[in-house]
Coordinates of C-alpha atoms in Angstrom, one line a residue:
Chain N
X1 CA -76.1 40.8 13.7
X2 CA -79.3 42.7 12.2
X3 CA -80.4 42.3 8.5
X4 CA -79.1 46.2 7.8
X5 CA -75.7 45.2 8.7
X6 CA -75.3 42.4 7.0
X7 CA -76.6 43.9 3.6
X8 CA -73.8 46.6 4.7
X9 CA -71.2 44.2 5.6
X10 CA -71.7 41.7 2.3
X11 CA -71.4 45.5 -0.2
X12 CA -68.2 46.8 1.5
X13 CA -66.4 43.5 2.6
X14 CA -68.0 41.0 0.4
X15 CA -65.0 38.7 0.9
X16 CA -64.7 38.7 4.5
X17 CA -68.7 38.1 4.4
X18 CA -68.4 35.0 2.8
X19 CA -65.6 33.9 4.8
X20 CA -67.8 33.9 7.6
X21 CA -70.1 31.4 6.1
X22 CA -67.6 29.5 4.2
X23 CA -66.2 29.0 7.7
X24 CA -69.6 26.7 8.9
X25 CA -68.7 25.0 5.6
X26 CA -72.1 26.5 3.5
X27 CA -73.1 29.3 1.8
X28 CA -74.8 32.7 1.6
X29 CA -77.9 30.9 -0.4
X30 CA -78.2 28.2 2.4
X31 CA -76.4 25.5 0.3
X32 CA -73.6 23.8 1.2
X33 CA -70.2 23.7 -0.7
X34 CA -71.2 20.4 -2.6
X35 CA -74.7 21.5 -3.4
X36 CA -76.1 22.5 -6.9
X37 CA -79.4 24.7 -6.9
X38 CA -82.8 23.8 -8.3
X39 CA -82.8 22.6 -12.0
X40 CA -85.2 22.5 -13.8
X41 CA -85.5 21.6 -17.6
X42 CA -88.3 22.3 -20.4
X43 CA -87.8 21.1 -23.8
X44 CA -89.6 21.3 -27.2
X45 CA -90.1 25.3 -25.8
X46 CA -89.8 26.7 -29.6
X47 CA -91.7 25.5 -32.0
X48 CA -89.8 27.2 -35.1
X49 CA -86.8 25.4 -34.0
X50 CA -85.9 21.7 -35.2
X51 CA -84.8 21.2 -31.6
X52 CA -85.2 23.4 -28.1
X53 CA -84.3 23.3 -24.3
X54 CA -84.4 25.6 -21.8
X55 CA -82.4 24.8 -19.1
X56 CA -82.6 26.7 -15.6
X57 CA -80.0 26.1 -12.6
X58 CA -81.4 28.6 -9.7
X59 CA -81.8 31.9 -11.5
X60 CA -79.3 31.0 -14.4
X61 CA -81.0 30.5 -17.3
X62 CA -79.8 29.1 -20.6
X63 CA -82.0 28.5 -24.0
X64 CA -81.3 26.4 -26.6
X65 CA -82.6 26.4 -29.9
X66 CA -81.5 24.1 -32.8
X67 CA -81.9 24.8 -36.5
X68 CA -81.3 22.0 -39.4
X69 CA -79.9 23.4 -42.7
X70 CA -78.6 22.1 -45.6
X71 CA -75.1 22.1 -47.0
X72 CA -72.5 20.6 -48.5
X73 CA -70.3 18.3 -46.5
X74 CA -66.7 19.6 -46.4
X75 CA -64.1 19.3 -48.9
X76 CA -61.7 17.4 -47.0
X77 CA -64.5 14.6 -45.0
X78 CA -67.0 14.3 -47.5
X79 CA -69.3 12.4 -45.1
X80 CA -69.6 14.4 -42.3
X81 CA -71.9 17.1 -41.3
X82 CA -71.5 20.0 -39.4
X83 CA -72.7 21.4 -35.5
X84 CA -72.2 24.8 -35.5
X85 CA -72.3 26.2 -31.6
X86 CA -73.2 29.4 -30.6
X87 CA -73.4 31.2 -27.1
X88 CA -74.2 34.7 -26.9
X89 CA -74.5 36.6 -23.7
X90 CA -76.7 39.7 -24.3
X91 CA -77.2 42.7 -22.3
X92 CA -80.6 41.2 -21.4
X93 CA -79.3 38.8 -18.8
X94 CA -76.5 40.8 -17.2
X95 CA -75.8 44.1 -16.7
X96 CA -72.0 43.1 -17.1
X97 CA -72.5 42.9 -20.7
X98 CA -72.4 45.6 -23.0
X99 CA -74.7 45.7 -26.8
X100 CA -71.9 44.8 -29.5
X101 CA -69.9 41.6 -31.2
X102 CA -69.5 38.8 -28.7
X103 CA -67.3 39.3 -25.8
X104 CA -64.8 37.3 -24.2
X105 CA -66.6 35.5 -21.9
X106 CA -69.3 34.7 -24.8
X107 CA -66.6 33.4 -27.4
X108 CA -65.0 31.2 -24.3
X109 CA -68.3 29.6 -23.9
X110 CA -68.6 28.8 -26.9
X111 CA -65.6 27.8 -28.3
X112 CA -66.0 25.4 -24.7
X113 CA -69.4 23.8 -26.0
X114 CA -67.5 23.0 -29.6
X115 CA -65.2 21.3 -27.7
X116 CA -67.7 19.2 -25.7
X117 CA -69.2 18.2 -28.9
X118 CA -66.1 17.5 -30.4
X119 CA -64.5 15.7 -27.7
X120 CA -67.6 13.7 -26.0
X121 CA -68.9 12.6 -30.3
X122 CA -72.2 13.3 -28.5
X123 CA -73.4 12.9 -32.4
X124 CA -71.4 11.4 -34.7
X125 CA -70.9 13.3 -37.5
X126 CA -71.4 10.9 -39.9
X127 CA -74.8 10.7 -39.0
X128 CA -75.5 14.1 -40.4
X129 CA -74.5 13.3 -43.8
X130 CA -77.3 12.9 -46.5
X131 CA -75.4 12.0 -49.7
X132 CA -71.7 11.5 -49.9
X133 CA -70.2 14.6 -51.4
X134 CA -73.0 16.3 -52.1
X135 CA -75.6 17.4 -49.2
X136 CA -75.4 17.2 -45.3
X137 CA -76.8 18.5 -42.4
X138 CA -75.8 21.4 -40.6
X139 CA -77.2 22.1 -36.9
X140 CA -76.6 25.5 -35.6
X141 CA -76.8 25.3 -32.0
X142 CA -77.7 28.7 -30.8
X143 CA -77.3 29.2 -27.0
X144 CA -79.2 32.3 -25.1
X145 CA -78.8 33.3 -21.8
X146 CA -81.8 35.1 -20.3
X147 CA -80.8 35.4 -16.7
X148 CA -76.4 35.5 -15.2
X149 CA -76.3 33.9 -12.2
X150 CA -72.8 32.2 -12.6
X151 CA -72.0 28.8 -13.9
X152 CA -73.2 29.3 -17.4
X153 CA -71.2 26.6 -18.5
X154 CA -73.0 23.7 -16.8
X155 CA -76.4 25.4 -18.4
X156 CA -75.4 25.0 -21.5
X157 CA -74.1 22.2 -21.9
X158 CA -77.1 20.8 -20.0
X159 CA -79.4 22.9 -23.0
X160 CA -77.1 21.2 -25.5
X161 CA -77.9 17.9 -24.6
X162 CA -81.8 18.2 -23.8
X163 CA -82.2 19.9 -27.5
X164 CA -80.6 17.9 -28.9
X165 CA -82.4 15.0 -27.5
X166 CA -85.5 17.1 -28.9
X167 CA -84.3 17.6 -32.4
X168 CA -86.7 15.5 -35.1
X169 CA -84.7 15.8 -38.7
X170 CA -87.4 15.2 -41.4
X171 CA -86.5 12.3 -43.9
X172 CA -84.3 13.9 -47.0
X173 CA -84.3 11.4 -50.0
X174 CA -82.8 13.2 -53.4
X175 CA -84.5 12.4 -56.5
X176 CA -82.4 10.4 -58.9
X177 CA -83.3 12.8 -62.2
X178 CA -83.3 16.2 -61.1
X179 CA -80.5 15.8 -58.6
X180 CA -82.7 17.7 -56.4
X181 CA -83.8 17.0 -52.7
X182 CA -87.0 16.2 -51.7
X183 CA -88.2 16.7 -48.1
X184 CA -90.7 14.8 -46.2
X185 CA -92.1 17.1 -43.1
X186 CA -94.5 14.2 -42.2
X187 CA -92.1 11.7 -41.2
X188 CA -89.2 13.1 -38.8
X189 CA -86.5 10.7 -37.1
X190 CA -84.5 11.8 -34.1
X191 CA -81.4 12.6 -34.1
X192 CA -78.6 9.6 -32.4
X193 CA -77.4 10.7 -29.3
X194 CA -74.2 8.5 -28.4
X195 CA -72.6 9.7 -25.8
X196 CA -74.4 12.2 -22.7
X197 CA -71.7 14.8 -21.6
X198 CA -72.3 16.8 -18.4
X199 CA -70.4 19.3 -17.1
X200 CA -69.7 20.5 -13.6
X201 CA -68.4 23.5 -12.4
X202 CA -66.3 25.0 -9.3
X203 CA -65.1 27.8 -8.3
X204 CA -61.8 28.0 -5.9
X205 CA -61.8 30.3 -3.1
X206 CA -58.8 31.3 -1.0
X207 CA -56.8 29.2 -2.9
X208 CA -58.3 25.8 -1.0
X209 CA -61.9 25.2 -1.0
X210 CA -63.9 24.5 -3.8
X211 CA -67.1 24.9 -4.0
X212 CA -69.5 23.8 -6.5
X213 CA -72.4 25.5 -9.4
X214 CA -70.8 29.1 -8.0
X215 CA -73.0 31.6 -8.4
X216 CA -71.9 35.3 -10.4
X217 CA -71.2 36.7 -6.9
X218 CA -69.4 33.5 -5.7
X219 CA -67.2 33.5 -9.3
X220 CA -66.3 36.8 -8.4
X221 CA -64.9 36.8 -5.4
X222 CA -63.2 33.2 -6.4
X223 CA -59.6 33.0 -6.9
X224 CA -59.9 30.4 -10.3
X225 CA -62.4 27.8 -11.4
X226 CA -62.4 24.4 -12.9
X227 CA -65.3 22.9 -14.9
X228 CA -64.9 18.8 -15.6
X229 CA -67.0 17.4 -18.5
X230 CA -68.0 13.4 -18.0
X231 CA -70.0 11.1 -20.2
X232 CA -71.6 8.2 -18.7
X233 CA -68.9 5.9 -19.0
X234 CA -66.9 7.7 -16.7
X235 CA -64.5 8.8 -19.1
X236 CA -63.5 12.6 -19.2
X237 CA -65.2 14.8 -21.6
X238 CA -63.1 17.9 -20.7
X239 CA -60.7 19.0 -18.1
X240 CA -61.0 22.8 -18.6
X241 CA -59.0 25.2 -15.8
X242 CA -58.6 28.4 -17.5
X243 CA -55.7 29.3 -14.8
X244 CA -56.3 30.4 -11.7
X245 CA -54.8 29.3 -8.6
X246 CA -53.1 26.3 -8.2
X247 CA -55.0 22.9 -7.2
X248 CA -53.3 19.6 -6.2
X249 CA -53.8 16.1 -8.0
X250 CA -55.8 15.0 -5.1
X251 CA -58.4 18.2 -5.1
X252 CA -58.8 17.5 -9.0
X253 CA -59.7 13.8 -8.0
X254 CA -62.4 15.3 -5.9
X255 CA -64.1 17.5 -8.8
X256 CA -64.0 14.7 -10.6
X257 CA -65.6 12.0 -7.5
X258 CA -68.5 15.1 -7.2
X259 CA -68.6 15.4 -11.6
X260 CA -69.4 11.4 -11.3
X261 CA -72.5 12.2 -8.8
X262 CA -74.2 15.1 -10.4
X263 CA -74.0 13.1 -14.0
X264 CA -76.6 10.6 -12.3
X265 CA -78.5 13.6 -11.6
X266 CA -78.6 15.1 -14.8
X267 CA -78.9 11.3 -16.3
X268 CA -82.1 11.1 -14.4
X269 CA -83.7 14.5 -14.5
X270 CA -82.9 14.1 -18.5
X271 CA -84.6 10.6 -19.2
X272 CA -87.7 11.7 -17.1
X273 CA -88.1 14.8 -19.1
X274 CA -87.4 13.6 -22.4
X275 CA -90.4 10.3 -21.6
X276 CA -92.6 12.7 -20.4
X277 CA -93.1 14.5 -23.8
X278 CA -95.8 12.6 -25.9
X279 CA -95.0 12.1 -29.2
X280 CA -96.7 14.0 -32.1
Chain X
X1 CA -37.9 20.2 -27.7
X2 CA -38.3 16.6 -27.4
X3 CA -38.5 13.9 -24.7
X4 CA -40.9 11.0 -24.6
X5 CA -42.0 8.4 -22.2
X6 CA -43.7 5.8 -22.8
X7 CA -45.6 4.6 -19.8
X8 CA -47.7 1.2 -19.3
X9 CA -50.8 1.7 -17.8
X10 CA -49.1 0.6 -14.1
X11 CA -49.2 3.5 -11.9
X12 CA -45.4 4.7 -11.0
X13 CA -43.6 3.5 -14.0
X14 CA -43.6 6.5 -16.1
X15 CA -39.8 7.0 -16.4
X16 CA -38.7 10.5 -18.6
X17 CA -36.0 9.9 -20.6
X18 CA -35.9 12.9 -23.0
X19 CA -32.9 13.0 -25.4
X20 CA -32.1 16.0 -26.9
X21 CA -31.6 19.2 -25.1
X22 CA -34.1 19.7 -22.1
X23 CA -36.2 22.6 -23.5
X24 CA -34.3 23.2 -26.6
X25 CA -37.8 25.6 -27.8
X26 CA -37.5 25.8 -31.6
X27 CA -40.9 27.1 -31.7
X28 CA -40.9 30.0 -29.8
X29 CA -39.1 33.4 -29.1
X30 CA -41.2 36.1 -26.6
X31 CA -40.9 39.8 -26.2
X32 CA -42.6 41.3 -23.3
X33 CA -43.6 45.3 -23.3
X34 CA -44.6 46.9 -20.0
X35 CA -46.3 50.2 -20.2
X36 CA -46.3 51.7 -17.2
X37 CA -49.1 54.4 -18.9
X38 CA -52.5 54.7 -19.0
X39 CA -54.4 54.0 -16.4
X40 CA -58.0 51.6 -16.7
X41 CA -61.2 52.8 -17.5
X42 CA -62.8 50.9 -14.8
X43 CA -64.9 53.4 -12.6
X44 CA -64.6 55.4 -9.5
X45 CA -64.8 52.7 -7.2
X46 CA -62.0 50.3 -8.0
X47 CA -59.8 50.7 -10.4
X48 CA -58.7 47.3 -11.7
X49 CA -55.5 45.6 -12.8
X50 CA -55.6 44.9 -16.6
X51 CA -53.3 42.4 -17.6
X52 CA -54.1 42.1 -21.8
X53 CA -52.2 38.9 -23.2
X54 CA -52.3 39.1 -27.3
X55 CA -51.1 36.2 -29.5
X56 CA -50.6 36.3 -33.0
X57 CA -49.2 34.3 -35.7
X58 CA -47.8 34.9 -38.6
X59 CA -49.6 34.7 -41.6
X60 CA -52.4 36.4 -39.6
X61 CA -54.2 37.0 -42.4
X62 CA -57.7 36.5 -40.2
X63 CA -58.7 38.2 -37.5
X64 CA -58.2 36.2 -34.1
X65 CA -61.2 33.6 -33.7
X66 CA -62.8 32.3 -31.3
X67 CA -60.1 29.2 -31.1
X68 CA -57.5 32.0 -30.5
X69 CA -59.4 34.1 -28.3
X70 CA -59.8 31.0 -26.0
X71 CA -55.7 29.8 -26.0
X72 CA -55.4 34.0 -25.6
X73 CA -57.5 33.6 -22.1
X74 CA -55.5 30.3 -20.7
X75 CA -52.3 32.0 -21.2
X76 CA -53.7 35.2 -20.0
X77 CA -55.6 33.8 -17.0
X78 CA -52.3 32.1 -16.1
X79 CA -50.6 34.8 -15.9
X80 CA -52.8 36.7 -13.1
X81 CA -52.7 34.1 -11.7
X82 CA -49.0 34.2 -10.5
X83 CA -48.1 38.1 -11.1
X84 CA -48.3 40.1 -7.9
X85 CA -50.8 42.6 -9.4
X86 CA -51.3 44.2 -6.2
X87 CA -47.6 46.0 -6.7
X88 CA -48.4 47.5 -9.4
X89 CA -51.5 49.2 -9.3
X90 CA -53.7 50.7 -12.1
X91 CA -50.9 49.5 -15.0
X92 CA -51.6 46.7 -18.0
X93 CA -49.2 44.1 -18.5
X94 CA -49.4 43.5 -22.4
X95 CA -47.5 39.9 -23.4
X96 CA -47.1 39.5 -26.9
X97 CA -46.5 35.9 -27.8
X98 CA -45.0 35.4 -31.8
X99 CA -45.4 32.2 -33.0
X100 CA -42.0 31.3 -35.6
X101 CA -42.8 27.8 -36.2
X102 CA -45.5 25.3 -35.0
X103 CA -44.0 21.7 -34.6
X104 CA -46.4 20.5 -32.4
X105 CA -47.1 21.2 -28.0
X106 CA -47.4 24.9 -29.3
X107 CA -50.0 25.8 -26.2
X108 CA -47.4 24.6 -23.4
X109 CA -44.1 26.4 -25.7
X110 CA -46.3 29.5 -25.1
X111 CA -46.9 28.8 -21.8
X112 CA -42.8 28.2 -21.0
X113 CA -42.2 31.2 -23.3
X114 CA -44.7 33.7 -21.5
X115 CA -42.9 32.7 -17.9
X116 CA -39.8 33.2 -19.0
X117 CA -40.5 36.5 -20.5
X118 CA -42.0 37.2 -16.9
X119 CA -38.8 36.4 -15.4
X120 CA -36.7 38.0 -17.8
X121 CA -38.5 41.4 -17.5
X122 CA -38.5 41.2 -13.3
X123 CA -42.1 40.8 -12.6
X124 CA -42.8 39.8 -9.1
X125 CA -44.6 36.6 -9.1
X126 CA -45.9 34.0 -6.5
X127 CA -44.3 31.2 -9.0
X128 CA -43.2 30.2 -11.5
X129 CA -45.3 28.0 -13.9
X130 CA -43.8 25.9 -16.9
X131 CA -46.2 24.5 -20.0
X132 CA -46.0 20.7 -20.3
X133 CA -48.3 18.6 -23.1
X134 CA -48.7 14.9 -22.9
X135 CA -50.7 12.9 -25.7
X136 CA -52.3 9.2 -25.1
X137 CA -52.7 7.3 -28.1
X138 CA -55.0 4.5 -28.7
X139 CA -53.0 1.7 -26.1
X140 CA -53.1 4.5 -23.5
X141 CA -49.5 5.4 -23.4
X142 CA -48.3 9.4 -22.5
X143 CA -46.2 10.9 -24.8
X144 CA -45.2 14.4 -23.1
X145 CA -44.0 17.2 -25.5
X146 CA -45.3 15.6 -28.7
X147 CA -44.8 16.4 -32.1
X148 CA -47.3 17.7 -34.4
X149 CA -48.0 14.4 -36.3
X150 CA -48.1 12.5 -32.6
X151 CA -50.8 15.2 -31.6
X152 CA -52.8 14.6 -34.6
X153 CA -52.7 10.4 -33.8
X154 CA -53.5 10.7 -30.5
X155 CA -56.5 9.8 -28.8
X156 CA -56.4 12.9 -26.4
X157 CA -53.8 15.5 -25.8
X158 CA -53.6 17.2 -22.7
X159 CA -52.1 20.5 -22.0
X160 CA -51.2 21.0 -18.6
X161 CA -49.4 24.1 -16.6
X162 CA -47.6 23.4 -13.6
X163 CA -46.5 25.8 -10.9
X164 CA -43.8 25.7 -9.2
X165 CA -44.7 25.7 -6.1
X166 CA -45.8 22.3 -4.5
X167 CA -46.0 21.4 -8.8
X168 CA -49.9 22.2 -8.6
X169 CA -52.0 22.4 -11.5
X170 CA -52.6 26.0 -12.6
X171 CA -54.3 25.5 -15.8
X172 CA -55.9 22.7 -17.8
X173 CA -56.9 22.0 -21.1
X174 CA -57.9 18.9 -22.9
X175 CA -58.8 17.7 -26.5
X176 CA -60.4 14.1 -27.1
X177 CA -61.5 12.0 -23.8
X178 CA -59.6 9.9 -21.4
X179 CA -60.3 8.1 -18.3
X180 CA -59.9 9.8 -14.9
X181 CA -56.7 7.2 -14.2
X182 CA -55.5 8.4 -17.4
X183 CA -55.5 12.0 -16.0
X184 CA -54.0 11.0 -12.8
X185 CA -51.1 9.8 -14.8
X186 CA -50.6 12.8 -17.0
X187 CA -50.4 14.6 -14.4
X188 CA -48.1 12.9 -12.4
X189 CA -45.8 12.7 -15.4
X190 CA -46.4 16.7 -16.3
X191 CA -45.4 17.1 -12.7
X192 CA -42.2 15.2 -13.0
X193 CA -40.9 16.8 -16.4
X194 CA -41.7 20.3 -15.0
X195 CA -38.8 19.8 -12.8
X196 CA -36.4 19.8 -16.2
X197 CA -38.6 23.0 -17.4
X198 CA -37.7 24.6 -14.2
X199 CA -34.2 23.4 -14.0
X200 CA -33.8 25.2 -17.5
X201 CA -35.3 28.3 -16.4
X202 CA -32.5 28.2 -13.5
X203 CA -29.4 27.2 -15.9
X204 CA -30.7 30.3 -18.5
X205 CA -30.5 32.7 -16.2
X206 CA -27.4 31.7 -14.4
X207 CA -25.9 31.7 -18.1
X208 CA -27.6 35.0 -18.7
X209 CA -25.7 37.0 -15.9
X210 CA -22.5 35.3 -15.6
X211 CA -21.8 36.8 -18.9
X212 CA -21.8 40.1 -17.1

């Protein structure tokens, strides 16, 4: 087959092309059905933000920036801060998305990562409370992507946790007579992270084989997709299947063998980049 | 609804005993509209099915959220999944799920509710899928179809749907963490209590057109 057929082939019969390859158990990109593309990971990118990451896996490419704010804790936990997630997918990355409020696929995202954080405790939200009743933190996590190559799920959720690794919160002490509170820029602490949540993604094809970190041509032509969320304890984060077709117990039990692997990954890619940045 | 098991942690000792009528749904009633109208606005080159799937309940007195917006794309994306779109080219199948009372497991009533609301307007689907929720509390017991205070308790609740074909896993959803044995469990026991959901399916219908 010549290179002007196959670029002909993969436009009108895109399916049928990856059949072929799926076929030789790999992929278009050279990968095989198991592998996850290049990641790389920056943090500390912004320097207005209390926190930043950006997270790339192949061309997908997610930035995180965390703000700190004040607020008061809510009425009905008066010791508990608040994490305030936010993915938006602009035009900018893909030319699937249209200018205007936040589309479906945005709002899923997010409302996924405020499940992560909710179910993993990544931060305990005690820990963002200042004074009982009266002033707490609040981190709004805002979520970019710049490029949509598929699998924007695992990027952010990778951003998440590299930010938030990155975050310093300066020391808040509130003066006794005015009531007021004082902030001291000089000395910062970093935020506890308890728990590391990592999510994986696959997409199903043909109703059988999975394959993993699709990319936005693979999660097209794929006929449902699960995305498994694991801490380091081996415990599940998040199960999320959004429908789809149909998988068995035992296919499940294979995400989850692969979700266990690419967590040391992450684990490791993580520690090395967070040691490599030299404190201030 | 309302059966429970409780199941030690062995594997294979889950036993359902539900009392009550099998899927007895006081949560729930569906209505389903198919407009056979408008085609999409999806371009010269393909037009594509558009299933929309709206929920609301009452008092809506904000718009839907992102929370809602997500349980709007489970149901939704569960749907295509098991409706032969292909028959029915260039038409939107609109499911309008009303919510009458919330007593807990209110994802996996929708769930049951959409299907048979499928079923009862003739749709041609692959399967049939039922809505199951189990709940593990703290010793690691499942609770399937819990109530709302149970849900609260529990350590995670899990919502599963189950086709029924082969009883595969079409959708999943989970709140709080478990460990992957847990999961296993769950969805062995969601897998076994489909087969009441389904036998309910069958006995409404039979009931439904021996009247005639």
């Amino acid at each position: 087959m010549n290179f002007k057929f196959c670029v002909y082939f993969r436009t009108v019969e895109p399916l049928e092309y990856y059949r072929r390859f799926l076929k030789e158990n790999c992929r278009p990109d050279g990968r095989e059905l198991g592998e996850f593309r290049t990641t790389t990971v920056n943090v500390g990118s912004i320097t207005t933000a209390d926190g930043s990451a950006l997270v790339k896996l192949g061309n997908t490419t997610v930035i995180c920036g965390i703000k700190a704010e004040f607020a008061e804790p809510p009425a009905e936990s008066n010791n508990k801060g608040y994490i305030v997630p936010n993915v938006d997918l602009p035009p900018l990355c893909s030319s699937r998305f249209r200018p205007g409020p936040p589309g479906e696929e945005a709002q899923a995202a997010s409302q996924f990562i405020a499940d992560v954080i909710e179910n993993s405790e990544i931060i305990m939200k005690e820990d963002l409370c200042i004074a009982h009743g009266k002033l707490a933190w609040v981190l709004y996590c805002d979520f970019i992507c710049l490029d949509y190559d598929g699998n924007i799920l695992d990027a952010c959720t990778f951003a998440l946790l590299a930010a938030l690794k990155n975050v310093q919160l300066p020391k808040v002490t509130i003066n006794e007579e005015t009531g007021l509170a004082e902030v001291d820029l000089k000395q910062t602490n970093p935020l506890n992270i308890r728990k590391h949540p990592v999510a994986t993604s696959f997409a199903v094809f043909d109703d059988t084989i999975l394959i993993v970190d699709p990319t936005a041509e693979e999660e097209e032509l794929a006929t449902g997709t699960v995305t498994i969320v694991m801490d380091e304890e081996g415990r599940l984060c998040s199960v999320h299947k959004p429908g789809g077709s149909g998988l068995t117990a035992a296919k499940l039990q294979d995400c989850i063998t692969r979700a266990i692997t690419r967590h040391k990954e992450v684990k490791k890619l993580i520690d090395k980049v967070i040691k490599s940045i030299k404190p201030k | 609804g309302g059966w429970s098991s409780g199941s030690p942690l062995g594997p294979g000792a889950g036993a359902a005993s539900w009392g009550g009528r099998a899927g007895s749904y006081p949560a729930l009633s569906s209505s389903l509209r198919t407009p056979q109208s408008s085609p999409g606005l999806y371009g010269p080159a393909e037009v594509k099915i558009s299933k929309s799937c709206t929920t609301s309940w009452p008092p809506s007195l904000l718009p839907p959220g992102v929370f809602e917006k997500n349980r709007e794309q489970l149901i939704r994306k569960t749907c295509e999944a098991v409706i032969l779109g292909t028959l029915h080219p260039r038409t939107s199948i609109s499911i309008v799920l009303q919510v009458i009372s919330d007593a807990g497991a209110l994802l996996a009533c929708c769930l049951n509710a959409a299907c048979m609301g499928l079923m009862d307007a003739g749709l041609p689907m692959k399967s049939l899928f039922c809505g199951v929720t189990c709940a593990l509390d703290s010793t690691g017991a499942i609770t399937l179809d819990p109530t709302a205070k149970q849900e609260k308790e529990a350590r995670a609740v899990l919502t599963f749907a189950i086709s029924s074909m082969e009883r595969q896993v079409l959708m999943c959803t989970s709140k709080g963490t478990c460990s992957v044995e847990e999961l296993q469990q769950c969805i062995a026991a969601a897998q076994r209590a489909s087969g009441a959901i389904f036998q309910f399916y069958r006995d409404s219908v039979r009931r439904k057109y021996s009247k005639t």
